[in-house]
CSV table of C-alpha atoms and ligand atoms in Angstrom, one decimal:
chain,number,residue,atom,x,y,z
A,1,MET,CA,-4.6,-36.7,-1.9
A,2,SER,CA,-4.0,-33.4,0.1
A,3,GLY,CA,-2.7,-30.3,-1.6
A,4,PRO,CA,-0.6,-27.5,-0.3
A,5,ILE,CA,-1.3,-26.5,3.3
A,6,SER,CA,-3.7,-23.1,2.5
A,7,LEU,CA,-2.5,-20.2,4.5
A,8,ALA,CA,-6.0,-20.5,6.6
A,9,GLU,CA,-4.7,-23.8,7.6
A,10,GLN,CA,-1.2,-22.4,8.4
A,11,ALA,CA,-2.4,-19.5,10.7
A,12,CYS,CA,-4.5,-22.1,12.7
A,13,ALA,CA,-1.9,-24.7,12.9
A,14,LEU,CA,0.4,-21.9,14.2
A,15,PHE,CA,-2.1,-20.8,16.6
A,16,ARG,CA,-2.6,-23.9,18.0
A,17,ALA,CA,0.9,-25.1,18.5
A,18,THR,CA,1.7,-22.0,20.1
A,19,TRP,CA,-1.2,-21.1,22.2
A,20,ARG,CA,-2.6,-24.7,22.8
A,21,ARG,CA,-6.2,-24.2,21.9
A,22,GLU,CA,-8.6,-23.5,19.1
A,23,PRO,CA,-8.7,-19.9,17.7
A,24,ALA,CA,-12.2,-18.1,18.2
A,25,SER,CA,-11.5,-15.8,14.8
A,26,LEU,CA,-9.9,-15.8,11.5
A,27,ALA,CA,-9.8,-13.2,8.7
A,28,SER,CA,-7.8,-12.4,6.1
A,29,SER,CA,-7.0,-9.1,4.0
A,30,PRO,CA,-5.1,-8.6,0.5
A,31,GLY,CA,-2.1,-6.7,-0.4
A,32,ARG,CA,-2.4,-4.2,-3.0
A,33,VAL,CA,-0.5,-2.9,-6.1
A,34,ASN,CA,-0.8,0.8,-7.3
A,35,LEU,CA,-1.9,1.3,-10.7
A,36,ILE,CA,-1.1,5.0,-10.6
A,37,GLY,CA,-1.4,7.9,-8.0
A,38,GLU,CA,1.5,7.7,-5.9
A,39,HIS,CA,2.2,10.2,-3.1
A,40,THR,CA,-1.3,11.8,-4.0
A,41,ASP,CA,-3.2,10.3,-0.7
A,42,TYR,CA,-1.7,12.2,1.7
A,43,ASN,CA,-2.4,15.4,-0.4
A,44,ASP,CA,-6.0,14.3,-0.6
A,45,GLY,CA,-5.7,13.4,-4.1
A,46,PHE,CA,-6.6,10.3,-6.4
A,47,VAL,CA,-5.3,7.1,-6.2
A,48,PHE,CA,-6.0,4.2,-8.6
A,49,PRO,CA,-4.9,0.7,-6.5
A,50,VAL,CA,-6.1,-2.9,-7.1
A,51,ALA,CA,-6.2,-5.4,-4.2
A,52,ILE,CA,-4.4,-8.4,-5.5
A,53,ASN,CA,-4.5,-12.2,-4.6
A,54,ARG,CA,-1.9,-12.3,-2.4
A,55,ARG,CA,-3.2,-12.1,1.5
A,56,THR,CA,-2.6,-11.9,5.0
A,57,PHE,CA,-4.4,-14.5,7.5
A,58,VAL,CA,-5.0,-13.6,11.2
A,59,ALA,CA,-6.5,-16.1,13.5
A,60,MET,CA,-7.2,-14.8,17.1
A,61,GLY,CA,-8.5,-15.9,20.5
A,62,ALA,CA,-8.7,-14.2,23.8
A,63,SER,CA,-5.9,-14.8,26.1
A,64,ARG,CA,-6.2,-16.9,29.2
A,65,ASP,CA,-3.4,-15.4,31.3
A,66,GLY,CA,-3.9,-11.5,30.8
A,67,ARG,CA,-1.0,-11.2,28.7
A,68,SER,CA,-1.1,-10.8,25.1
A,69,GLY,CA,0.9,-12.9,22.2
A,70,PHE,CA,1.8,-12.6,18.8
A,71,VAL,CA,3.3,-15.0,16.3
A,72,SER,CA,3.8,-15.3,12.8
A,73,THR,CA,4.8,-18.2,10.2
A,74,SER,CA,7.8,-15.8,8.9
A,75,ARG,CA,9.0,-15.0,12.8
A,76,PRO,CA,8.0,-18.2,15.0
A,77,ASP,CA,9.4,-16.9,18.1
A,78,PRO,CA,6.2,-15.2,20.0
A,79,VAL,CA,6.1,-12.0,20.8
A,80,LEU,CA,4.7,-11.7,24.4
A,81,ALA,CA,3.2,-8.1,25.9
A,82,ASP,CA,1.6,-6.9,28.9
A,83,CYS,CA,-1.2,-5.6,27.0
A,84,PRO,CA,-3.8,-4.1,27.4
A,85,PRO,CA,-3.1,-1.3,28.0
A,86,TRP,CA,-2.0,-1.2,24.6
A,87,ARG,CA,1.0,0.7,24.0
A,88,ARG,CA,3.8,0.6,21.2
A,89,MET,CA,6.7,-2.1,21.5
A,90,GLU,CA,10.0,-1.2,21.5
A,91,GLY,CA,12.0,-1.2,18.4
A,92,ASP,CA,11.0,-2.2,14.8
A,93,CYS,CA,8.4,-4.9,16.3
A,94,TRP,CA,6.4,-6.4,13.8
A,95,ALA,CA,3.7,-6.9,16.1
A,96,ASN,CA,3.2,-3.1,16.6
A,97,TYR,CA,0.7,-3.6,13.5
A,98,VAL,CA,-1.3,-5.7,15.6
A,99,ALA,CA,-0.9,-4.0,18.8
A,100,GLY,CA,-1.6,-0.7,17.2
A,101,VAL,CA,-4.9,-1.9,15.5
A,102,ALA,CA,-6.0,-3.0,19.3
A,103,ALA,CA,-5.1,0.4,20.4
A,104,GLN,CA,-7.3,1.9,18.0
A,105,PHE,CA,-10.4,-0.1,19.0
A,106,ALA,CA,-9.9,0.7,22.7
A,107,ASP,CA,-9.8,4.3,21.7
A,108,ARG,CA,-13.2,4.1,20.1
A,109,GLY,CA,-14.5,2.7,23.2
A,110,GLU,CA,-14.2,-1.1,22.5
A,111,ARG,CA,-13.4,-3.2,25.1
A,112,VAL,CA,-10.6,-5.3,23.8
A,113,PRO,CA,-8.9,-7.8,26.2
A,114,ALA,CA,-5.6,-9.3,26.2
A,115,PHE,CA,-5.6,-11.8,23.0
A,116,CYS,CA,-3.4,-14.4,21.5
A,117,ALA,CA,-2.8,-13.9,17.4
A,118,SER,CA,-1.0,-16.1,14.5
A,119,VAL,CA,-0.4,-14.5,11.4
A,120,ALA,CA,0.4,-16.3,7.7
A,121,SER,CA,1.1,-14.5,4.4
A,122,ASP,CA,2.0,-15.1,1.0
A,123,LEU,CA,2.7,-11.2,0.4
A,124,PRO,CA,6.7,-10.5,0.0
A,125,THR,CA,7.5,-7.8,2.5
A,126,GLY,CA,9.3,-4.7,1.8
A,127,ALA,CA,8.2,-4.6,-2.2
A,128,GLY,CA,5.8,-1.9,-2.0
A,129,LEU,CA,2.6,-4.1,-2.0
A,130,SER,CA,1.5,-3.1,1.4
A,131,SER,CA,1.9,-6.1,3.7
A,132,SER,CA,1.6,-3.8,6.7
A,133,ALA,CA,-1.6,-2.6,5.6
A,134,ALA,CA,-2.9,-6.0,4.9
A,135,LEU,CA,-1.8,-7.2,8.6
A,136,GLU,CA,-3.1,-4.1,10.1
A,137,ALA,CA,-7.0,-4.7,8.0
A,138,ALA,CA,-6.7,-8.7,8.8
A,139,THR,CA,-6.1,-8.0,12.4
A,140,ALA,CA,-8.8,-5.2,12.5
A,141,ALA,CA,-11.6,-7.8,10.6
A,142,ALA,CA,-10.5,-10.8,13.1
A,143,LEU,CA,-10.7,-8.5,16.1
A,144,SER,CA,-14.2,-7.4,14.9
A,145,GLN,CA,-15.3,-10.6,15.4
A,146,LEU,CA,-13.7,-11.3,18.5
A,147,VAL,CA,-14.9,-8.2,20.3
A,148,ALA,CA,-18.3,-8.3,18.1
A,149,ALA,CA,-17.5,-4.7,16.9
A,150,SER,CA,-18.8,-3.6,13.6
A,151,PHE,CA,-17.1,-0.5,11.7
A,152,SER,CA,-17.7,0.6,8.0
A,153,ILE,CA,-15.1,0.3,5.3
A,154,THR,CA,-13.8,4.0,6.0
A,155,GLU,CA,-13.9,3.4,9.5
A,156,LEU,CA,-11.8,0.2,9.3
A,157,ALA,CA,-9.4,1.6,7.0
A,158,THR,CA,-9.0,5.2,9.2
A,159,LEU,CA,-8.6,3.6,12.2
A,160,CYS,CA,-5.6,0.9,10.7
A,161,GLN,CA,-4.1,3.9,9.2
A,162,LYS,CA,-3.8,5.9,12.5
A,163,ALA,CA,-2.3,2.6,14.0
A,164,GLU,CA,0.2,2.9,11.5
A,165,HIS,CA,1.0,6.4,12.1
A,166,GLU,CA,1.0,5.9,15.9
A,167,PHE,CA,2.9,2.6,16.3
A,168,ALA,CA,4.9,2.3,13.3
A,169,GLY,CA,5.8,5.9,12.8
A,170,VAL,CA,5.1,6.2,9.5
A,171,ARG,CA,2.9,9.2,8.4
A,172,CYS,CA,1.2,6.9,5.3
A,173,GLY,CA,-2.2,8.3,3.4
A,174,ILE,CA,-5.1,6.1,3.2
A,175,MET,CA,-4.5,4.3,0.2
A,176,ASP,CA,-3.1,0.8,1.4
A,177,GLN,CA,-5.7,0.5,4.2
A,178,MET,CA,-8.9,1.5,2.1
A,179,SER,CA,-7.8,-0.7,-1.0
A,180,SER,CA,-7.1,-3.5,1.5
A,181,VAL,CA,-10.5,-3.4,3.3
A,182,ALA,CA,-12.3,-2.6,-0.1
A,183,GLY,CA,-10.9,-5.0,-2.3
A,184,GLY,CA,-10.9,-5.0,-5.9
A,185,ALA,CA,-9.8,-2.0,-8.5
A,186,ILE,CA,-10.9,1.3,-6.9
A,187,VAL,CA,-10.2,5.0,-8.0
A,188,LEU,CA,-10.5,6.4,-4.7
A,189,ASP,CA,-11.0,10.2,-4.0
A,190,CYS,CA,-8.5,10.6,-0.6
A,191,ARG,CA,-10.5,13.4,0.4
A,192,THR,CA,-14.3,12.4,0.6
A,193,LEU,CA,-12.8,8.6,0.6
A,194,THR,CA,-15.2,7.8,-1.7
A,195,PHE,CA,-14.3,5.2,-4.4
A,196,GLU,CA,-15.7,4.0,-7.9
A,197,ARG,CA,-14.8,0.5,-8.7
A,198,VAL,CA,-13.0,-0.6,-12.0
A,199,GLN,CA,-13.1,-3.9,-13.9
A,200,ILE,CA,-10.0,-4.9,-15.2
A,201,PRO,CA,-10.9,-6.6,-18.6
A,202,ARG,CA,-9.4,-10.3,-19.0
A,203,GLU,CA,-7.3,-9.2,-21.9
A,204,LEU,CA,-5.3,-7.2,-19.5
A,205,SER,CA,-2.9,-8.5,-16.9
A,206,LEU,CA,-1.0,-6.7,-14.2
A,207,VAL,CA,2.3,-8.4,-13.8
A,208,ILE,CA,4.5,-6.8,-10.6
A,209,LEU,CA,8.0,-6.9,-11.2
A,210,ASP,CA,10.2,-6.9,-7.9
A,211,SER,CA,13.3,-5.2,-8.0
A,212,GLY,CA,14.9,-7.4,-5.1
A,213,ILE,CA,15.9,-4.5,-3.5
A,214,PRO,CA,13.8,-4.1,-0.4
A,215,ARG,CA,12.7,-0.6,0.7
A,216,GLY,CA,15.7,0.4,3.0
A,217,LEU,CA,15.0,3.0,6.0
A,218,SER,CA,11.9,4.4,4.0
A,219,ALA,CA,9.8,6.0,6.8
A,220,THR,CA,12.3,8.6,7.3
A,221,ARG,CA,12.2,9.8,3.6
A,222,TYR,CA,8.9,9.1,3.1
A,223,ASN,CA,8.1,11.5,6.2
A,224,GLU,CA,10.5,14.0,4.8
A,225,ARG,CA,8.3,13.9,1.1
A,226,ARG,CA,5.0,14.7,3.1
A,227,GLY,CA,6.7,17.6,5.0
A,228,GLN,CA,7.8,19.0,2.0
A,229,CYS,CA,4.4,18.8,0.5
A,230,GLU,CA,2.9,20.5,3.5
A,231,GLU,CA,5.7,23.1,3.3
A,232,GLY,CA,4.6,23.6,-0.5
A,233,VAL,CA,0.7,24.3,0.9
A,234,ARG,CA,1.7,26.5,3.4
A,235,LEU,CA,3.6,28.6,1.0
A,236,LEU,CA,0.8,28.5,-1.8
A,237,LYS,CA,-1.5,29.6,1.0
A,238,THR,CA,-0.3,33.0,1.3
A,239,ARG,CA,-1.3,33.8,-2.2
A,240,TYR,CA,-4.4,31.4,-2.3
A,241,PRO,CA,-6.0,31.1,1.2
A,242,GLY,CA,-8.2,28.5,0.2
A,243,THR,CA,-5.6,25.9,-0.6
A,244,GLU,CA,-5.9,23.2,2.2
A,245,ALA,CA,-3.6,20.4,0.4
A,246,LEU,CA,-1.9,19.9,-3.1
A,247,ARG,CA,-5.1,18.6,-4.1
A,248,ASP,CA,-6.4,22.0,-4.6
A,249,VAL,CA,-3.5,23.3,-6.4
A,250,THR,CA,-3.3,23.7,-10.4
A,251,THR,CA,-0.3,24.0,-12.5
A,252,GLU,CA,-0.9,27.4,-13.0
A,253,MET,CA,-1.0,28.4,-9.3
A,254,LEU,CA,2.1,26.5,-8.9
A,255,ASN,CA,4.3,28.0,-11.5
A,256,ILE,CA,2.7,31.5,-10.0
A,257,GLY,CA,3.7,30.2,-6.3
A,258,ARG,CA,7.1,29.0,-7.5
A,259,LYS,CA,9.2,32.1,-6.7
A,260,ASN,CA,8.4,31.3,-3.2
A,261,MET,CA,9.5,28.0,-2.7
A,262,SER,CA,13.0,26.5,-3.1
A,263,GLU,CA,13.3,24.2,-6.3
A,264,THR,CA,13.1,20.9,-4.3
A,265,VAL,CA,9.8,21.8,-2.6
A,266,PHE,CA,8.5,23.1,-6.3
A,267,ARG,CA,9.3,19.8,-7.6
A,268,ARG,CA,7.9,17.5,-5.1
A,269,CYS,CA,4.6,19.8,-5.6
A,270,ARG,CA,5.0,19.7,-9.3
A,271,HIS,CA,4.7,15.7,-8.7
A,272,VAL,CA,1.7,15.5,-6.8
A,273,VAL,CA,-0.2,18.0,-9.0
A,274,THR,CA,0.6,16.5,-12.2
A,275,GLU,CA,0.3,12.6,-10.7
A,276,ASN,CA,-3.5,13.9,-9.6
A,277,ALA,CA,-4.5,15.0,-12.9
A,278,ARG,CA,-3.1,11.5,-14.7
A,279,VAL,CA,-5.1,9.5,-12.2
A,280,CYS,CA,-8.1,11.0,-13.4
A,281,ALA,CA,-6.8,10.9,-17.0
A,282,ALA,CA,-6.1,7.0,-16.5
A,283,ALA,CA,-9.6,6.2,-14.9
A,284,LYS,CA,-11.1,8.1,-17.8
A,285,ALA,CA,-9.2,6.5,-20.4
A,286,PHE,CA,-9.7,3.0,-18.8
A,287,ALA,CA,-13.3,3.5,-19.2
A,288,GLU,CA,-12.8,3.9,-22.7
A,289,ASN,CA,-10.7,0.8,-22.9
A,290,ASP,CA,-7.8,3.2,-24.1
A,291,PHE,CA,-5.1,1.0,-22.8
A,292,ARG,CA,-2.4,2.7,-24.8
A,293,THR,CA,-3.0,5.9,-23.0
A,294,VAL,CA,-3.1,4.7,-19.8
A,295,GLY,CA,0.3,3.1,-20.6
A,296,LYS,CA,1.6,6.4,-21.8
A,297,LEU,CA,0.4,7.9,-18.3
A,298,LEU,CA,2.2,5.2,-16.7
A,299,HIS,CA,5.4,5.9,-18.0
A,300,GLU,CA,4.8,9.7,-17.7
A,301,SER,CA,4.3,9.1,-13.8
A,302,HIS,CA,7.6,6.8,-13.5
A,303,VAL,CA,9.5,10.0,-15.0
A,304,SER,CA,7.7,12.1,-12.5
A,305,MET,CA,8.7,10.1,-9.8
A,306,ARG,CA,12.2,9.7,-10.8
A,307,ASP,CA,12.8,13.5,-11.6
A,308,ASP,CA,10.8,15.6,-9.5
A,309,TYR,CA,9.7,13.3,-6.4
A,310,GLU,CA,13.1,11.5,-6.4
A,311,ILE,CA,11.8,8.5,-5.2
A,312,SER,CA,13.2,5.8,-8.1
A,313,LEU,CA,16.8,4.2,-8.0
A,314,PRO,CA,18.8,3.3,-11.1
A,315,GLU,CA,17.7,-0.3,-11.0
A,316,ILE,CA,14.2,0.5,-10.9
A,317,ASP,CA,14.5,2.9,-13.7
A,318,LEU,CA,16.1,0.2,-15.9
A,319,LEU,CA,13.6,-2.3,-14.8
A,320,ALA,CA,10.7,0.1,-15.8
A,321,GLU,CA,12.4,0.6,-19.2
A,322,ILE,CA,13.2,-3.0,-20.1
A,323,ALA,CA,9.2,-3.8,-19.0
A,324,SER,CA,8.2,-0.6,-21.1
A,325,SER,CA,9.7,-1.8,-24.2
A,326,ALA,CA,9.1,-5.4,-24.3
A,327,PRO,CA,6.5,-6.7,-26.4
A,328,GLY,CA,2.8,-6.9,-25.4
A,329,CYS,CA,3.2,-4.2,-22.5
A,330,TYR,CA,1.1,-1.2,-22.1
A,331,GLY,CA,3.2,0.7,-20.0
A,332,ALA,CA,5.2,0.3,-16.5
A,333,ARG,CA,6.1,2.4,-13.6
A,334,LEU,CA,7.7,2.0,-10.0
A,335,THR,CA,4.9,1.2,-7.6
A,336,GLY,CA,4.3,2.1,-3.9
A,337,ALA,CA,6.2,4.5,-1.6
A,338,GLY,CA,9.6,4.0,-3.7
A,339,PHE,CA,13.3,3.8,-2.5
A,340,GLY,CA,13.2,0.0,-3.7
A,341,GLY,CA,10.4,-2.6,-4.4
A,342,ALA,CA,8.6,-3.2,-7.4
A,343,VAL,CA,7.5,-2.2,-10.7
A,344,VAL,CA,3.7,-2.5,-11.9
A,345,SER,CA,3.0,-3.3,-15.6
A,346,LEU,CA,0.0,-3.6,-17.6
A,347,VAL,CA,0.5,-6.5,-20.5
A,348,ASP,CA,-1.7,-8.1,-23.1
A,349,THR,CA,-2.8,-11.2,-21.2
A,350,CYS,CA,-1.6,-13.4,-24.4
A,351,ALA,CA,1.9,-11.9,-23.9
A,352,ALA,CA,2.1,-11.9,-20.2
A,353,ASP,CA,3.8,-15.1,-19.6
A,354,ALA,CA,6.6,-14.5,-21.8
A,355,PHE,CA,6.8,-10.9,-20.9
A,356,ALA,CA,7.3,-11.8,-17.2
A,357,GLU,CA,10.2,-14.6,-18.1
A,358,GLU,CA,12.0,-11.8,-20.5
A,359,VAL,CA,11.9,-8.9,-18.4
A,360,VAL,CA,13.2,-10.8,-15.5
A,361,GLU,CA,15.9,-12.6,-17.6
A,362,GLU,CA,17.4,-9.1,-18.9
A,363,TYR,CA,16.8,-7.5,-15.7
A,364,ARG,CA,19.1,-10.1,-13.7
A,365,ALA,CA,21.9,-10.2,-16.5
A,366,LYS,CA,21.8,-6.3,-16.3
A,367,THR,CA,22.0,-5.9,-12.7
A,368,SER,CA,22.9,-9.1,-11.1
A,369,LYS,CA,19.8,-8.4,-8.8
A,370,ALA,CA,17.5,-11.2,-8.1
A,371,GLY,CA,14.5,-9.6,-9.5
A,372,THR,CA,11.4,-11.8,-9.8
A,373,ALA,CA,7.6,-11.4,-11.5
A,374,MET,CA,4.3,-12.3,-10.0
A,375,ARG,CA,1.1,-12.1,-12.3
A,376,VAL,CA,-1.6,-10.8,-9.9
A,377,VAL,CA,-5.7,-10.7,-10.5
A,378,PRO,CA,-7.7,-8.3,-8.3
A,379,ASP,CA,-9.0,-9.8,-5.2
A,380,GLU,CA,-11.9,-9.3,-2.3
A,381,GLY,CA,-11.5,-7.2,0.5
A,382,SER,CA,-11.1,-7.9,4.0
A,383,ARG,CA,-13.2,-10.8,4.8
A,384,LYS,CA,-14.1,-13.4,7.8
A,385,GLU,CA,-12.5,-16.7,7.1
A,386,GLU,CA,-13.8,-20.3,8.6
A,387,PRO,CA,-11.0,-21.5,10.7
A,388,ALA,CA,-9.4,-24.5,9.3
B,1,LIG,C1,2.9,3.7,1.0
B,1,LIG,C2,1.9,4.6,2.0
B,1,LIG,C3,0.6,5.2,1.1
B,1,LIG,C4,1.2,5.9,0.0
B,1,LIG,C5,2.2,5.2,-1.1
B,1,LIG,C6,2.8,6.1,-1.9
B,1,LIG,O1,2.5,3.1,0.5
B,1,LIG,O2,1.3,3.6,2.7
B,1,LIG,O3,-0.2,5.8,1.7
B,1,LIG,O4,1.3,7.5,0.4
B,1,LIG,O5,3.3,4.7,-0.1
B,1,LIG,O6,1.4,6.3,-2.7
């Protein structure tokens, strides 16, 4: 009896069918759900992401004709490119995440030959679960094997982040790439890139509620939010010259600096300053098994994203509200960049199945959107896989 085809088998079978030979390397990396700490990473702040058991696999082998080629189970038409030299492909091409990582290897002095790659994943795209970071991290892991390069966790995460900046045009922070490469649940200091691992106890479940609204045109609005934070820092610097990032700002400093900034910039800054404090409080409460306090902080985080950072949508507010008031739920909030995507909720494990079903049913009835629920557990970071 054969079971369902694994992602490793899917990536390798696609590689063989497309490129007519065996892959030389195979690696996988997880998506992530961010428990708390949104839009704090590019402000040198704190985040609490959990790498999840939804992964992206990349199979790879050197090319035979000097051209590179990329193919994915979800987009079976191969993308062919005259690379190296590594350069960005026109438009919104998904293969830019792969080529972007290759370019970063080359920038660091690695000799990266033309190569072929195939991708298989069970991570939904556009749900705020870092499918792009998982693709970058899995590419970096497969490429490290292919060219025998060895990078540390932080080097890998940083080069993947740079690939996203330069080849996808999103000025993202470091959270997603660090989470995908390092794995597990971590509380990460985005200034020093040091992190502590956190155990999620069995009696707690993470339920991701996908609103069914994909994150549209988010790159522009994401970059705009980032610009507003930088504007806040620039204005605060005139009074507090030691301010390098919003990480260095307290509520008191912000209130004093308020008169020099627009109301919008003030509110963006207030979200980041209070969110950093919430991450630290949540990490402490977690260590004390005080999940009620964690839940309360999740709720406050959602309100701050909704009112101050303005990255939620009415449907997502509704989904978070339905989830928060369902039996067994400690708290729920929008997760990821926003403008669509998913809600993360922290639920008593005994109540999790009924919770998932009931929340989705109520959400669908009230919005006629195709919401879905996914129970996830923490998973390992980037790893080498055996070709299957
Ligand atoms: C996206 C980015 C991250 C982070 C989040 C918001 O996922 O890739 O760097 O900024 O949004 O917290």
